[in-house]
Short mmCIF file of C-alpha atoms in Angstrom, two decimals:
data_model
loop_
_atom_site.label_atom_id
_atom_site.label_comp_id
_atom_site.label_asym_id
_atom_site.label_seq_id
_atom_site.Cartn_x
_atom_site.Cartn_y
_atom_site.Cartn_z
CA UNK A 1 -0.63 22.68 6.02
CA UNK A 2 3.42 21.73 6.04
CA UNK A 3 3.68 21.19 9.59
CA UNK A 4 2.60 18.65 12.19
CA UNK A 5 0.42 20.09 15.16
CA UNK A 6 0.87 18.59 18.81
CA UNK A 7 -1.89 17.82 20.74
CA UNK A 8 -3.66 20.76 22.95
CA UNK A 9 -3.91 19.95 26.95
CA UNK A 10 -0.75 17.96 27.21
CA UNK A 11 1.06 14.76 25.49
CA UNK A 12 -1.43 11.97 24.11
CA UNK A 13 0.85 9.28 25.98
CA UNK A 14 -0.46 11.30 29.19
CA UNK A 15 -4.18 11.80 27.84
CA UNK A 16 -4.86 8.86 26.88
CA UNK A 17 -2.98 6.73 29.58
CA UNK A 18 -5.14 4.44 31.67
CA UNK A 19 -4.08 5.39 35.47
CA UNK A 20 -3.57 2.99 38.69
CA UNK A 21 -6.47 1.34 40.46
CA UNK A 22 -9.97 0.52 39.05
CA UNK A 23 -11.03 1.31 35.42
CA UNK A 24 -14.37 2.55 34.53
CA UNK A 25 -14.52 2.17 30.75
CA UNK A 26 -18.15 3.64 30.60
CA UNK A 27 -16.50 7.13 32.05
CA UNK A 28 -14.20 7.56 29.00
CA UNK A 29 -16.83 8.60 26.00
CA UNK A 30 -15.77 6.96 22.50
CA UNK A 31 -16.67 9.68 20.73
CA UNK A 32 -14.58 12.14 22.44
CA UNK A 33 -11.47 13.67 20.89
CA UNK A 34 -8.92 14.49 23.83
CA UNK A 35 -6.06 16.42 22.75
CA UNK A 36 -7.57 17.68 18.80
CA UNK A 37 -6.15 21.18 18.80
CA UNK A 38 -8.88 23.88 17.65
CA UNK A 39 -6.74 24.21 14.68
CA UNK A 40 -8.81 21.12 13.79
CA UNK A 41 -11.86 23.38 12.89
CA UNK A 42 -15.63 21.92 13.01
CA UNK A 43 -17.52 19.53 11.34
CA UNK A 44 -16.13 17.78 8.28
CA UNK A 45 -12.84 20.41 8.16
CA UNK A 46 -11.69 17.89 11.11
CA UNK A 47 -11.73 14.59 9.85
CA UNK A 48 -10.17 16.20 6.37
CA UNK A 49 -7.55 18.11 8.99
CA UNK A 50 -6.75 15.41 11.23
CA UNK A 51 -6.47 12.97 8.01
CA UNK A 52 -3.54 15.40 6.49
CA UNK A 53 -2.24 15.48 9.79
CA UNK A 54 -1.95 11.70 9.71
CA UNK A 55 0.10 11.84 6.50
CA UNK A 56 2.70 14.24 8.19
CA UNK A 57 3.21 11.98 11.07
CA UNK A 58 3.65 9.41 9.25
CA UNK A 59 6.23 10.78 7.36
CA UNK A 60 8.01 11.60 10.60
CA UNK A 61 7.15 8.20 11.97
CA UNK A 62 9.12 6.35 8.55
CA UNK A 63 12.30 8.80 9.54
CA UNK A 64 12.31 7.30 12.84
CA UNK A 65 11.33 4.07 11.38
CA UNK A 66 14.75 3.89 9.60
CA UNK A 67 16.98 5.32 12.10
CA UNK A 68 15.96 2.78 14.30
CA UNK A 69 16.43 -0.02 11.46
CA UNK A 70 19.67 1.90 10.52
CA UNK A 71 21.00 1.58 14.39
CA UNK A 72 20.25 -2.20 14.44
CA UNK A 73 21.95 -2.93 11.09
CA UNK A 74 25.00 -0.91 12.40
CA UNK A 75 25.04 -2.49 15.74
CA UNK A 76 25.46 -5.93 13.76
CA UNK A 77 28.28 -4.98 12.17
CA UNK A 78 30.01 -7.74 10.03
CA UNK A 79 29.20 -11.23 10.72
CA UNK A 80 27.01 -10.19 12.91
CA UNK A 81 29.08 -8.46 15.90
CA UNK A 82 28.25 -5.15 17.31
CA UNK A 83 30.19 -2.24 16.03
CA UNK A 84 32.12 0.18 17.87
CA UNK A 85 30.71 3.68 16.62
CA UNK A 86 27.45 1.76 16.95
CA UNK A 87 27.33 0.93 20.63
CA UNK A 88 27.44 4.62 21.02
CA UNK A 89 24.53 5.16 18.86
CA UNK A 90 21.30 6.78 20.31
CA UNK A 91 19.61 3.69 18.44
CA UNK A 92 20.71 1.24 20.96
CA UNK A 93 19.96 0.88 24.40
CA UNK A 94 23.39 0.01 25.63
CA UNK A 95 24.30 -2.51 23.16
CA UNK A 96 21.33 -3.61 22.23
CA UNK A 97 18.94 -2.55 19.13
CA UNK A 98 15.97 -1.24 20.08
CA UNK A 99 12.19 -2.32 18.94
CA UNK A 100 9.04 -0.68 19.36
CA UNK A 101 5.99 -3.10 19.39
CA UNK A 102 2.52 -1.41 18.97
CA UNK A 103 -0.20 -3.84 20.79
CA UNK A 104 -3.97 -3.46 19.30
CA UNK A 105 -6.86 -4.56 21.17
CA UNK A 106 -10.14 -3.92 20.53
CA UNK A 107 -14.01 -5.47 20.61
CA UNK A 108 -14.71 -6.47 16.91
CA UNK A 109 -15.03 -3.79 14.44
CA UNK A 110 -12.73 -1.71 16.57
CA UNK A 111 -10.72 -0.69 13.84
CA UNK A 112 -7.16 -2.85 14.10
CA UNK A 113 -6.52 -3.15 10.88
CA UNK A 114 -7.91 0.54 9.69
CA UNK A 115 -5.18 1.50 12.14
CA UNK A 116 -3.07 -0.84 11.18
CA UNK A 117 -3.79 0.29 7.90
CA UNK A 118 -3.55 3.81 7.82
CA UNK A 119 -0.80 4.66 10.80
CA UNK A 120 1.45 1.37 10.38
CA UNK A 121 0.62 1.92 6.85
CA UNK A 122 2.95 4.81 6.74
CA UNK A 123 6.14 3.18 7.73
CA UNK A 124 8.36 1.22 5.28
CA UNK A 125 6.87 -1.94 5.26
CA UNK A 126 10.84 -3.13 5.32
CA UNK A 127 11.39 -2.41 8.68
CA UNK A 128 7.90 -3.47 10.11
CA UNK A 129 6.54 -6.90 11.53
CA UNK A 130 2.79 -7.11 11.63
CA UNK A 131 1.19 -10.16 13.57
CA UNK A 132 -2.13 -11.24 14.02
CA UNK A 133 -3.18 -13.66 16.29
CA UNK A 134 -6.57 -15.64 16.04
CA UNK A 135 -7.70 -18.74 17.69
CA UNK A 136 -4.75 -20.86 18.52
CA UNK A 137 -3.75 -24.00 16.62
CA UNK A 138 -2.76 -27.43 17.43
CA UNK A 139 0.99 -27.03 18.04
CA UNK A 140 0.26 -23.71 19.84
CA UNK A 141 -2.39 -25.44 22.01
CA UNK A 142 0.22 -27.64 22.92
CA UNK A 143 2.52 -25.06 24.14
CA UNK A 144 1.87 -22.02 26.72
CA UNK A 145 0.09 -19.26 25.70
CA UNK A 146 2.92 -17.03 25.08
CA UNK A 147 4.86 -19.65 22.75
CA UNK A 148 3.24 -17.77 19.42
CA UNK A 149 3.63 -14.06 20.93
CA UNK A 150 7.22 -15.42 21.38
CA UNK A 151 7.57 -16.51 18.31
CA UNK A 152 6.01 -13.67 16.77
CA UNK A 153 8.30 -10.77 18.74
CA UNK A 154 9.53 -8.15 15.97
CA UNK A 155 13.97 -8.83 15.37
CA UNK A 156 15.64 -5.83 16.73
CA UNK A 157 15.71 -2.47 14.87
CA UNK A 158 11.54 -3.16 13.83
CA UNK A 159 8.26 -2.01 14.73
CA UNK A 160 6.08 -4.58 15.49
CA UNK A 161 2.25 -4.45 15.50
CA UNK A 162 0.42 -7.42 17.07
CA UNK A 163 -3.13 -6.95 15.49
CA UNK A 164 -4.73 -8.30 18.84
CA UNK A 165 -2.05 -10.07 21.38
CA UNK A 166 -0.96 -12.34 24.04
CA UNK A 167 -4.27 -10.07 26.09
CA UNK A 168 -6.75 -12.51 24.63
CA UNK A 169 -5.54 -15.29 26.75
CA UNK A 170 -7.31 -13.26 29.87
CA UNK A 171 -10.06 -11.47 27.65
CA UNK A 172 -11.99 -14.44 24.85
CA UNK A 173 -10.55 -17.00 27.36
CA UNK A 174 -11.92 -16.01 29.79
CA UNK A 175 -15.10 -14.61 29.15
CA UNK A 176 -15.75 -17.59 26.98
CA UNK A 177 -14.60 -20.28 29.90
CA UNK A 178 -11.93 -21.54 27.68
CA UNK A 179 -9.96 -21.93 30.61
CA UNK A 180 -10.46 -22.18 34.48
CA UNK A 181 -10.44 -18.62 36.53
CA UNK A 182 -8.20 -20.41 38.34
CA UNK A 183 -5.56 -20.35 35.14
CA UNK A 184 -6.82 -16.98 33.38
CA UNK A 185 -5.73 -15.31 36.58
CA UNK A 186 -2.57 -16.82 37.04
CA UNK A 187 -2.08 -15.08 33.72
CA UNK A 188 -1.79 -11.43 34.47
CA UNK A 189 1.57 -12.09 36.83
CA UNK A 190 2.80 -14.20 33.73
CA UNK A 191 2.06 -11.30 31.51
CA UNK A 192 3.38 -8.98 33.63
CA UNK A 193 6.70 -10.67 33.92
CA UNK A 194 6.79 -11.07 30.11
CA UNK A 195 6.52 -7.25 29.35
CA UNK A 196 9.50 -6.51 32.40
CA UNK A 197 11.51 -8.94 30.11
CA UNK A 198 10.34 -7.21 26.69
CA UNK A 199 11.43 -3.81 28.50
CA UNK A 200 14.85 -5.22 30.04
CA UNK A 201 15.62 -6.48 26.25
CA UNK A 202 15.24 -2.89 24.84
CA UNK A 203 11.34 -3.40 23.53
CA UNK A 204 9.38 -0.32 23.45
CA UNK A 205 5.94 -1.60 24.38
CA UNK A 206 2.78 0.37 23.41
CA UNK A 207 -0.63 -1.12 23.99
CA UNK A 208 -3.88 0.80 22.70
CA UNK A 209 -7.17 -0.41 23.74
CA UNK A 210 -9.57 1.21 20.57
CA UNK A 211 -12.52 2.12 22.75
CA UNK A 212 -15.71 1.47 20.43
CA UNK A 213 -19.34 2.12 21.90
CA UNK A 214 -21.91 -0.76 21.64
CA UNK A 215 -24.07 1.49 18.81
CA UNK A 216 -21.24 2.09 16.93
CA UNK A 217 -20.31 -1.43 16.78
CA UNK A 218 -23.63 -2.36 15.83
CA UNK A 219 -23.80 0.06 12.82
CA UNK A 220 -20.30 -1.43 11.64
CA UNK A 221 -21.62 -4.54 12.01
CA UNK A 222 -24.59 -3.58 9.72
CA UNK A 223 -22.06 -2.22 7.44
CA UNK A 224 -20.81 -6.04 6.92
CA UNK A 225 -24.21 -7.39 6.10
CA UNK A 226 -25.61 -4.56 4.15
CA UNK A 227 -22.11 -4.46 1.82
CA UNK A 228 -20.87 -7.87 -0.05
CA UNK A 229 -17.70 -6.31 -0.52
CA UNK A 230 -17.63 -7.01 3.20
CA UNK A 231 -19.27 -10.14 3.86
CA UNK A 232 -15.64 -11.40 4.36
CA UNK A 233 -15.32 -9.83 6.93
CA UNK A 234 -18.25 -10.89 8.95
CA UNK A 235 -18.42 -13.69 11.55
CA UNK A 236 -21.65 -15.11 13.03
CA UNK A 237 -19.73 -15.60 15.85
CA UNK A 238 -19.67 -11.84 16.03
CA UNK A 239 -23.09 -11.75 17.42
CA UNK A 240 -22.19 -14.20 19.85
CA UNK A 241 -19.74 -12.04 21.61
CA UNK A 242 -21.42 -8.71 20.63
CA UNK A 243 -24.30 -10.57 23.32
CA UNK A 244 -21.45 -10.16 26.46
CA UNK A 245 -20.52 -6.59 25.92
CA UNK A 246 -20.59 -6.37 29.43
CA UNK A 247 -18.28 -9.19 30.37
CA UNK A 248 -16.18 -8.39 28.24
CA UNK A 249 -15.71 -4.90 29.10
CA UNK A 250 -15.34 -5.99 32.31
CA UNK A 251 -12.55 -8.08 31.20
CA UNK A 252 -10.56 -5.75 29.51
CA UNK A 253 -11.34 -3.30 32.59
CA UNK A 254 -9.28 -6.10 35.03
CA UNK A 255 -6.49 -6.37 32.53
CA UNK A 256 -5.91 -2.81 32.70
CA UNK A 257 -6.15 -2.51 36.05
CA UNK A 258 -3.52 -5.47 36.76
CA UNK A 259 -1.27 -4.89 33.74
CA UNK A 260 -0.91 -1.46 33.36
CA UNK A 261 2.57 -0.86 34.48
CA UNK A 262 5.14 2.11 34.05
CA UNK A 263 7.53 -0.32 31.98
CA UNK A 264 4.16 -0.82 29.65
CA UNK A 265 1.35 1.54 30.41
CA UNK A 266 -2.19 0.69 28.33
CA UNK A 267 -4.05 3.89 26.78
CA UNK A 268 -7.59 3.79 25.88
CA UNK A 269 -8.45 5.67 22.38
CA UNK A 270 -11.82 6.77 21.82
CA UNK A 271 -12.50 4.95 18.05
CA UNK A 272 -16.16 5.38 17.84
CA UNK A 273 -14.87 8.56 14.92
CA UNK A 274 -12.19 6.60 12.67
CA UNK A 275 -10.37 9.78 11.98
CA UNK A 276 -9.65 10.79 14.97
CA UNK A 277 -8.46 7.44 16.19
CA UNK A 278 -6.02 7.38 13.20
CA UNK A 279 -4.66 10.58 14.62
CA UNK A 280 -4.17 9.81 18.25
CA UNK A 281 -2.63 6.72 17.18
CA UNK A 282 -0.26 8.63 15.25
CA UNK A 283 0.30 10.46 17.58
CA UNK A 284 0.86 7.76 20.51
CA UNK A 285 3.92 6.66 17.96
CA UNK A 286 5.30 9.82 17.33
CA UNK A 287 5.97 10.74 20.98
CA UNK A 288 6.81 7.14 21.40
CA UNK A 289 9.44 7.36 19.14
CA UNK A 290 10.54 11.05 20.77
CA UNK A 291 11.70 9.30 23.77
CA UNK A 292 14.18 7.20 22.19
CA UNK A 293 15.95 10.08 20.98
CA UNK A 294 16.97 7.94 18.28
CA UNK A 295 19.61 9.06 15.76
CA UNK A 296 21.43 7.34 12.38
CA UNK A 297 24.77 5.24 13.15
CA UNK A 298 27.97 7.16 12.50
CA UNK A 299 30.14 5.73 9.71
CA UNK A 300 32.26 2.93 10.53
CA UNK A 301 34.94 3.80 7.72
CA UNK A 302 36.87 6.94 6.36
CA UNK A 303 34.40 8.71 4.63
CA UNK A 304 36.99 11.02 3.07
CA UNK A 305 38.65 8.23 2.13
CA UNK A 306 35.59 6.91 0.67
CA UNK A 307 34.52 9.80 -1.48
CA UNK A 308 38.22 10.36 -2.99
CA UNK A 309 38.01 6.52 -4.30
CA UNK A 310 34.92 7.19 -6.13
CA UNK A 311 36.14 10.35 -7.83
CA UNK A 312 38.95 8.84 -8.85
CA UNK A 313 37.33 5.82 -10.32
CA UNK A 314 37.04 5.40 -14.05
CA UNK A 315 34.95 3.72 -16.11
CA UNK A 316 37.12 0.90 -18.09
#
C-alpha cells in the first residue's frame, strides 16, 4: 500500500459533522466506522489497514505542516515585517499566517492523547503547539476563563492541539456546579464570539468530540487498575464522573447544539475502536489542511544569482 485512500460515502468533515438543532449523542453508535472504504477488508486486516493508512496521512499532514510553517516564516520577513512575495503566498490569509488548532474533547479514557499521540504524532514536533488544560490554578482562577486558552493559542504558521479546551468551562463546570447556570450559560455566546475572532485572525478551528460508549470506558478503566504500568494514569475521581454519564452527555449535547457554527463546526468520532479513530482523525486534518490550499513561499532573492555564488566559491 503506497497510496492514501479517501473515505467512501463522502468527505469525513461532512460525515462526521454534528448538524444544526438538537443532538442526540445516543443515535451516533461508537463503534461505527463511517467513511472506512471496503478496501479496509474484515476483521483484524482493518485495524492493520487503517493503521498504515495513518502513517501515509501523516506523512502528507508533516508536508502541509511545513508549508504552513514555511508561509509564516516568509511572511515575517526580516525583523519581523511581512514580505512581498509572501503576502501573495497561498499560506497566508491576506497578510496574515495561518494556524490550524485541533480541539480534543472527550469523557475520560476517550483517547486524547492516543490521538494526540499517534495523528499529532506525525507532524514535526517543530511546528506544533500541544496544550493541555486541567483544573485551573490560582492566577487563572483569578482571571476569565479564556485567559489560559488565550495564553495558550498556537503563534502563527503552527498546529495547535488543545488536549481538552476552553469547552470544559460549560461541560466539568457545569455538571459539577462549579459555577452558577446563570454564568455557565452566559458562556456559550462568550465562546462563540471567541472562535468568530480565532476565524477573523486566520485560525483554522477543528473540534472533535471522541465519542466513547459507557462499556468501553469501563473496560479502559479496568485496564488502569488491572496494569501498574498504568496506575498513573488513573484518578479516583474518575469514578466520580464516570457516575453522571448522563449529565454529562447531556452537557456536551448543549454545547454542540449552541456552538457548532460554520466558522467552527464540532464532529463527533466514534472512538469506542482506537484504530479507526486514529484514522478519521487523520483524516479530519488532511481535508482540513486541503482547504487551505496551502503552498511554500516563493524566494525572496535571485536564486540564479544565488546558485552562481556558490559554484564559484572556493574553499581557502
Amino acid at each position: 500500500m503506497s497510496e492514501v485512500v479517501g473515505p467512501e460515502g463522502g468527505r469525513m468533515r461532512e460525515l462526521l459533522l454534528v448538524g444544526p438543532g438538537t443532538v442526540d449523542l445516543t443515535a451516533i453508535d461508537p463503534r461505527s466506522t463511517p467513511g472506512l472504504p471496503a478496501a479496509a477488508g474484515r476483521g483484524p486486516t482493518r485495524k492493520e489497514w487503517a493503521r498504515a493508512q495513518v502513517e501515509l496521512i501523516g506523512a502528507e499532514l508533516g508536508r502541509q505542516q511545513e508549508m504552513l510553517y514555511a508561509s509564516a516564516q516568509s511572511a515575517a520577513g526580516p525583523g519581523g515585517a511581512t514580505s512581498a512575495p509572501a503576502q501573495a503566498d497561498a499560506g497566508l490569509d491576506g497578510n496574515r499566517p495561518r494556524r490550524v488548532l485541533l480541539v480534543l474533547q472527550a469523557m475520560d479514557c476517550g483517547g486524547k492523547d492516543g490521538t494526540v499521540k499517534r495523528v499529532a504524532g506525525a507532524m514535526n514536533p517543530l511546528g506544533l503547539h500541544i496544550r493541555s488544560f486541567g483544573p485551573p490554578t490560582e492566577e487563572e482562577l483569578r482571571h476569565d476563563f479564556l485567559w489560559r486558552v488565550r495564553r495558550a493559542l498556537p503563534p502563527p504558521g503552527y498546529v495547535g492541539v488543545f488536549n481538552r479546551s476552553h469547552y470544559e468551562d460549560v461541560l466539568i463546570a457545569r455538571v459539577e456546579g462549579l459555577v452558577d447556570e446563570a454564568t455557565w450559560r452566559s458562556r456559550y455566546a462568550i465562546i462563540n464570539d471567541f472562535e468568530r475572532e480565532l476565524t477573523e485572525q486566520a485560525v483554522t478551528v477543528v473540534k472533535v468530540m471522541l465519542h466513547i460508549s459507557y462499556d468501553e470506558q469501563g473496560e479502559r478503566l479496568m485496564e488502569r487498575l488491572t496494569d501498574p504500568a498504568k496506575f498513573w494514569k488513573y484518578n479516583p475521581s474518575d469514578l466520580d464522573t464516570r457516575a453522571r454519564w448522563g449529565d454529562y452527555q447531556a452537557a456536551y449535547a448543549e454545547a454542540f447544539e449552541r456552538c457548532g457554527t460554520d466558522a467552527a463546526p464540532w464532529f463527533v468520532v466514534p472512538a469506542d475502536r482506537k484504530w479507526y479513530r486514529d484514522w478519521a482523525v487523520a483524516h479530519l486534518l488532511r481535508e482540513t489542511f486541503d482547504g487551505l490550499d496551502l503552498g511554500y513561499p516563493p524566494a525572496d532573492f535571485d536564486v540564479e544569482r544565488e546558485r552562481d555564488r556558490l559554484r564559484s566559491q572556493r574553499r581557502e
